[in-house]
Each structure stands twice: as C-alpha cells, then as structure tokens.
Tab-separated table of C-alpha atoms in Angstrom:
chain	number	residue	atom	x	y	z
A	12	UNK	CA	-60.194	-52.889	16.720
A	13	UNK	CA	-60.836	-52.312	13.372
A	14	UNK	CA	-61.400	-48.063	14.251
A	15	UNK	CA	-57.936	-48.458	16.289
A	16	UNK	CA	-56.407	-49.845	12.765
A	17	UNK	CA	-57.476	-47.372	10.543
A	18	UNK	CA	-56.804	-44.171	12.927
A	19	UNK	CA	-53.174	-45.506	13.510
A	20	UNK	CA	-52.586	-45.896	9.549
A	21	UNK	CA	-53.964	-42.244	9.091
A	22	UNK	CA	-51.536	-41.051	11.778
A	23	UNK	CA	-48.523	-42.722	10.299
A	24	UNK	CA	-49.720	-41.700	6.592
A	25	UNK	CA	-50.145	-37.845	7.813
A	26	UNK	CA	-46.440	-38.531	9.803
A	27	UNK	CA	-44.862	-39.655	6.584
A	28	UNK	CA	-46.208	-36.720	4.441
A	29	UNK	CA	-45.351	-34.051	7.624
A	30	UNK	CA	-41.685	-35.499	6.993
A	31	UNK	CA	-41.852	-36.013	3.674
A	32	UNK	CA	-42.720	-32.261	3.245
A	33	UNK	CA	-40.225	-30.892	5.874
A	34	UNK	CA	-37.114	-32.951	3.854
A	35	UNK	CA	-38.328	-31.410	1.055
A	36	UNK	CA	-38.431	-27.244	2.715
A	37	UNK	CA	-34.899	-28.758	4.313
A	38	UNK	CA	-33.815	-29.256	0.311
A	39	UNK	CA	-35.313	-25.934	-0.551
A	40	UNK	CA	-33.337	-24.079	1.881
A	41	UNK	CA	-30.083	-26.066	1.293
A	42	UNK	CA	-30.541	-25.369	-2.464
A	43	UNK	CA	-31.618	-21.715	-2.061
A	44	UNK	CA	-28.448	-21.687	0.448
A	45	UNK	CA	-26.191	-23.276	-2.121
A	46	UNK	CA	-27.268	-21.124	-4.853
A	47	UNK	CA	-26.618	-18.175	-2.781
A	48	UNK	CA	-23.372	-19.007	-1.585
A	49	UNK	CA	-22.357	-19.344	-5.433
A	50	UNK	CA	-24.306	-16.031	-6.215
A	51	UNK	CA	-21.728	-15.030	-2.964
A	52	UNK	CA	-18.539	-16.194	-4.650
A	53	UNK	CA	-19.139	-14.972	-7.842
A	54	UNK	CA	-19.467	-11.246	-6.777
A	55	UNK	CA	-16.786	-11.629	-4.947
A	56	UNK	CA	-14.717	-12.960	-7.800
A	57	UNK	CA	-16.077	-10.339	-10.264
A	58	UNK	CA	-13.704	-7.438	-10.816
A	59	UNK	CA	-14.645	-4.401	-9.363
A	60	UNK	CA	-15.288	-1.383	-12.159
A	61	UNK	CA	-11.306	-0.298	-11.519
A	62	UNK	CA	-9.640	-3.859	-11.554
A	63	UNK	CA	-12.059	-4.000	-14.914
A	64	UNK	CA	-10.310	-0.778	-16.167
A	65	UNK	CA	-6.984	-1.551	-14.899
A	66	UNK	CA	-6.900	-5.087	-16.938
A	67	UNK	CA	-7.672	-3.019	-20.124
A	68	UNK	CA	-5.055	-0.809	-19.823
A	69	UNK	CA	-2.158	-3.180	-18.310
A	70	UNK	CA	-3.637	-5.137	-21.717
A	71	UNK	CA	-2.484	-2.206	-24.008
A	72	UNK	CA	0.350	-1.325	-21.847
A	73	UNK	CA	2.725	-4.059	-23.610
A	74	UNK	CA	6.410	-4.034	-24.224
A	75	UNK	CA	7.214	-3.382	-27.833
A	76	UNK	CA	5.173	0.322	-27.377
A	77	UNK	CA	6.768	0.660	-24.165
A	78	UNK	CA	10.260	0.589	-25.626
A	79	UNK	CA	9.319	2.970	-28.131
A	80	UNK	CA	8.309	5.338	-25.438
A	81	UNK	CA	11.907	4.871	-24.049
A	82	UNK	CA	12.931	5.850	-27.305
A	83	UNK	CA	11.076	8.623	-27.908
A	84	UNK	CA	9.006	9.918	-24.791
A	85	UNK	CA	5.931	12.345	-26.524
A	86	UNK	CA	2.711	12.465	-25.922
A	87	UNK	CA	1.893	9.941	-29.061
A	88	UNK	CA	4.082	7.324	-28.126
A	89	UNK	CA	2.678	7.627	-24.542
A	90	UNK	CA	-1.068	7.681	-25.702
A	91	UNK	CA	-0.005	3.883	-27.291
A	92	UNK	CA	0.609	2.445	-24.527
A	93	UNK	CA	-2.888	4.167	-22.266
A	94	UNK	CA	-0.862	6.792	-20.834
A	95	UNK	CA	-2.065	9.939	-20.633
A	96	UNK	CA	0.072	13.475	-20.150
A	97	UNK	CA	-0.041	14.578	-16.641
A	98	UNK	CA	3.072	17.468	-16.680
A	99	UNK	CA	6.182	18.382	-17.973
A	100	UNK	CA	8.594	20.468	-15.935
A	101	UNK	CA	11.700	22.258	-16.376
A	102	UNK	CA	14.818	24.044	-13.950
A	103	UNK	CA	17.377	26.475	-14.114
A	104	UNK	CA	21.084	25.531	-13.979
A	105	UNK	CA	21.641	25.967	-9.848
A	106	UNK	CA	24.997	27.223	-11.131
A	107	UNK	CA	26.571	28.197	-14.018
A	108	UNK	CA	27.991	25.341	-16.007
A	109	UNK	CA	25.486	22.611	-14.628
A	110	UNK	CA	23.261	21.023	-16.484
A	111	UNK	CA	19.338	22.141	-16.322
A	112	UNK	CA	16.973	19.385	-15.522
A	113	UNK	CA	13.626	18.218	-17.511
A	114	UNK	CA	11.393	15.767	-16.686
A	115	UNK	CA	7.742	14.360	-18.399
A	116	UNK	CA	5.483	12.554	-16.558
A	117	UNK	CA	2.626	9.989	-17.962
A	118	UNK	CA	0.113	8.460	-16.136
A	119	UNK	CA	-2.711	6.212	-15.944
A	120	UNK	CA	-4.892	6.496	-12.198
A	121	UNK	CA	-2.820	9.628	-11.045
A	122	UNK	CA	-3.393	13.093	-11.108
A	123	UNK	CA	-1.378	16.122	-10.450
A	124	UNK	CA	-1.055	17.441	-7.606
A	125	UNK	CA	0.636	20.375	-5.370
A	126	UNK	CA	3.936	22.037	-6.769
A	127	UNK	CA	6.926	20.325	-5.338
A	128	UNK	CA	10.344	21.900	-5.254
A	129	UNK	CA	10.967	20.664	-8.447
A	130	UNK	CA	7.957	18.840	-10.442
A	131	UNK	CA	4.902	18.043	-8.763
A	132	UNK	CA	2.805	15.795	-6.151
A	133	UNK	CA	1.605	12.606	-8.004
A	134	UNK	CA	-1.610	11.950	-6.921
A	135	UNK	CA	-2.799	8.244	-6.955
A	136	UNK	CA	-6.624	7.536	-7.936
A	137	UNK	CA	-6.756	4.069	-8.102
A	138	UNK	CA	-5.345	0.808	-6.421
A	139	UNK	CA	-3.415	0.205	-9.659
A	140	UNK	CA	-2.216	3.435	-10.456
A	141	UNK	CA	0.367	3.349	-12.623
A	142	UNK	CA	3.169	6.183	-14.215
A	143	UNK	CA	6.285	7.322	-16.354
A	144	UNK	CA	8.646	9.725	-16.065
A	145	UNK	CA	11.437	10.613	-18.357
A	146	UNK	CA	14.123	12.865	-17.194
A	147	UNK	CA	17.487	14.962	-18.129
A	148	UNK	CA	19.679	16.693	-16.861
A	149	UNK	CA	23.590	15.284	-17.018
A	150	UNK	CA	22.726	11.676	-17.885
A	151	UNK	CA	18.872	10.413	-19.046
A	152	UNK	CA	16.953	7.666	-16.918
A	153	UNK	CA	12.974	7.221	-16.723
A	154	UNK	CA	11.058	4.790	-14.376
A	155	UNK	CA	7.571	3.084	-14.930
A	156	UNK	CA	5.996	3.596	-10.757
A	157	UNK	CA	3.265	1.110	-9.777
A	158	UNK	CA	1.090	1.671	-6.909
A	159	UNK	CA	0.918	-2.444	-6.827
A	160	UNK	CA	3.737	-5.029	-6.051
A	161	UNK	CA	1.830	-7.385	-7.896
A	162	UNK	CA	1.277	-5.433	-11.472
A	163	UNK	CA	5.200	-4.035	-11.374
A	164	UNK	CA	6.117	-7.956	-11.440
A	165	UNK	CA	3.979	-9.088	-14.191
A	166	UNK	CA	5.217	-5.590	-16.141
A	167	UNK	CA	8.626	-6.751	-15.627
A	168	UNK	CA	7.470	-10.250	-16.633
A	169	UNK	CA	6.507	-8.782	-20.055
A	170	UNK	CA	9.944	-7.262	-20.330
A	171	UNK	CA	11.499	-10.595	-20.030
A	172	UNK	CA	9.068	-11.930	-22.365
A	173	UNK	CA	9.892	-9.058	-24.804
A	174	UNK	CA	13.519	-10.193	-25.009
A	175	UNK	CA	16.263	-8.727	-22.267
A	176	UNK	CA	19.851	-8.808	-22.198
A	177	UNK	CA	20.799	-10.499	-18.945
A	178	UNK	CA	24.319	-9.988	-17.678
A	179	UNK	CA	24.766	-12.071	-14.315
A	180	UNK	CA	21.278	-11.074	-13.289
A	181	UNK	CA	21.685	-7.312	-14.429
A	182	UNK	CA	19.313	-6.763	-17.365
A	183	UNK	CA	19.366	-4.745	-20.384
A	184	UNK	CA	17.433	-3.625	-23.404
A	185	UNK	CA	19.273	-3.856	-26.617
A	186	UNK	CA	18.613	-0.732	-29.235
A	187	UNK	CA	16.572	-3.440	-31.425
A	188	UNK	CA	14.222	-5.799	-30.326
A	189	UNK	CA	16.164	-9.885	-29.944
A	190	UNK	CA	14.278	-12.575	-32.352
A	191	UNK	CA	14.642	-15.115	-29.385
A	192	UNK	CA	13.493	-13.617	-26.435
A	193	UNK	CA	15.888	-12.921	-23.046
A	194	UNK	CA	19.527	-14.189	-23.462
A	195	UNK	CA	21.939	-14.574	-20.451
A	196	UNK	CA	25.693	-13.927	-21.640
A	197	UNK	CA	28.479	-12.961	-20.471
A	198	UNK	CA	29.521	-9.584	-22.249
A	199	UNK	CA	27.410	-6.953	-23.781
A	200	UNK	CA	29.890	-6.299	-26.292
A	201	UNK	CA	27.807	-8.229	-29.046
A	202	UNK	CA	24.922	-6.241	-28.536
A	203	UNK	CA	23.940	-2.553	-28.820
A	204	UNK	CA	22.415	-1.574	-25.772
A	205	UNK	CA	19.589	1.432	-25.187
A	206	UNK	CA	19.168	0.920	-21.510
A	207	UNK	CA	19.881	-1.044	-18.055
A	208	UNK	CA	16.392	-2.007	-16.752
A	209	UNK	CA	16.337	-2.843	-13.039
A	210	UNK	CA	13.772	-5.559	-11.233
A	211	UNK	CA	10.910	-3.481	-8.844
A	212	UNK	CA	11.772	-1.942	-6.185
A	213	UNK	CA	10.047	-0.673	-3.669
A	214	UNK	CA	10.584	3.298	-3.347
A	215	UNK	CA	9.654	5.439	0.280
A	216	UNK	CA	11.886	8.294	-0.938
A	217	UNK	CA	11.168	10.265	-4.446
A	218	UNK	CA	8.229	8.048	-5.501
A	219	UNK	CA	7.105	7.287	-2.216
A	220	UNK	CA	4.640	4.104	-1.939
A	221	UNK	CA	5.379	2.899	-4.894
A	222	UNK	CA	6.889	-0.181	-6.663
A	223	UNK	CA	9.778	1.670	-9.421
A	224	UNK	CA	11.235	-0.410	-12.335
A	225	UNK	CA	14.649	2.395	-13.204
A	226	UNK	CA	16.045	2.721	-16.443
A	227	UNK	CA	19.388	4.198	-17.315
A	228	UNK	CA	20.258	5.209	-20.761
A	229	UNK	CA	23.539	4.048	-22.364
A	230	UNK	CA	25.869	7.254	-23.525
C-alpha cells in the first residue's frame, strides 16, 4: 500500500511539473508572439525612406517662402522652399500681335521628361511628388501639382494658416502677409491683393493625375 502511495505521488508530482513546464513554453510563445506582432506594427508604422524624405521637404515647403516664390519665381526663391529647377520653356507668338508664352517649372520627385508640344512630360518619381509652374503669356497664373490628395490638402491647410483673404468661399492672397491669419469679408476693396488661390482640384487634362492648387495674378 505504502509502494502504491508513493508511485501515485511521483506521478502526480512529474504531472504537475509536465504542466507546469508546458504553461510556461505556452507563455514563451504568447510573449515571443506578442513581441512580434509589436515588432509587426512598428515596421509597418515606420515611414518608408520616401515618406521619410517627403516629410522633410513638405517641412521646408511652408507658406511665407512659398509666397515669395509667387512673387518672384527664380531658381533661389524656389531652392527655399526644396524645389529644385526642372525646365524653363519658351514660344513664338502663333500670330502676329499675340502674346508669346513662358513657363518655369520646379519640382521635388519629378523629372523631365519627353518634349511636349509646348513644355515637357513631367515625370513623377515618388508617391508624393510634388511641382510649380509659373507661366505668361496674356495674363500670369502658376499652380503647385501634387501627386497626393492628401498632401495638396494639408498645403492648402498651411495657406489658410498663413493668412487668406476669403470672399464667400473664394480665397485670396493679399500683396503683404495679414497679422491675424484668414479673414472672411465681404469686399476686397480694403486689401491689396497678389493672387486668387483656388482649393485642390483634381486635374486629368494638362497635369494629368494630379491634385492642382491654381493661382491667378491680379493686373
């Protein structure tokens, strides 16, 4: 009886520690899981070597430079705002008494492409490419193109930040920067306006693909 005792405690003692040790590899691998699953998450949250160059530039890219680049498009007041030259181009009069047409083009994540008709292809090299064109011929507009819906919005939420001149919805930007930030009124007559800016749109025609924000010059 005494044999039967002692082999039955040794059984349960070695059944304990067999459980005791499986619960514990059950722990391991549920840590080891959990561990990975966060290792998962945060590569999947990290930004990706272009989203990481991207954010630097959109960083640079702010408003106060970007109006002076509306001011005076050149290669300096592009460089400011992480822009880089990618052509200028030039036409003839189609007849005589028009107007000839320029047009400059800064970029960041595009390259230049095939000759167009007038101009050239713009070639995108990134998911957040990005770029400006100035142009005249009879009148003077530019456009800042995004390749993303997302980073034309938050550019145009800078220009509201920056200080607009909002008309019933249609937006402005005065010759000198306002001390309080966007104003709705009713008239523009108190204020001296450079340009009409207009919200993102999405363009399948001339800058096919991407999101355009337009400016038009005042005379």
């Amino acid at each position: 009886m005494k044999k039967s005792i002692l082999l039955l405690t040794i059984t349960m003692t070695m059944s304990a520690c067999g459980n005791k040790a499986a619960q514990a590899a059950s722990d391991a691998n549920k840590t080891d899981s959990a561990l990975a699953d966060k290792e998962s998450i945060a590569v999947a949250d990290a930004p990706n070597e272009d989203e990481q160059a991207f954010n630097k530039f959109f960083n640079q890219l702010n408003f106060d430079d970007f109006v002076a680049l509306l001011k005076t498009p050149n290669d300096d007041t592009a460089k400011k705002c992480g822009l880089s030259p990618i052509y200028s181009a030039n036409s003839e009069p189609a007849e005589e008494g028009d107007a000839d047409t320029s047009v400059t083009v800064y970029g960041w994540g595009v390259e230049k492409g095939e000759p167009l008709d007038f101009g050239y292809e713009i070639i995108s090299t990134s998911a957040h490419s990005c770029y400006f064109y100035y142009q005249q011929d009879t009148s003077t507009q530019a456009a800042i193109c995004f390749k993303s819906k997302a980073d034309a919005d938050r550019f145009f939420e800078k220009a509201l930040a920056y200080g607009l001149v909002d008309v019933n919805g249609s937006y402005h930007i005065a010759d000198k920067k306002l001390p309080n930030g966007t104003v709705k009124v009713e008239s523009l007559s108190d204020y001296n306006i450079m340009t009409q800016i207009m919200k993102p749109e999405l363009d399948n025609d001339y800058n096919k693909g991407y999101y355009v924000i337009h400016f038009y010059y005042f005379a």
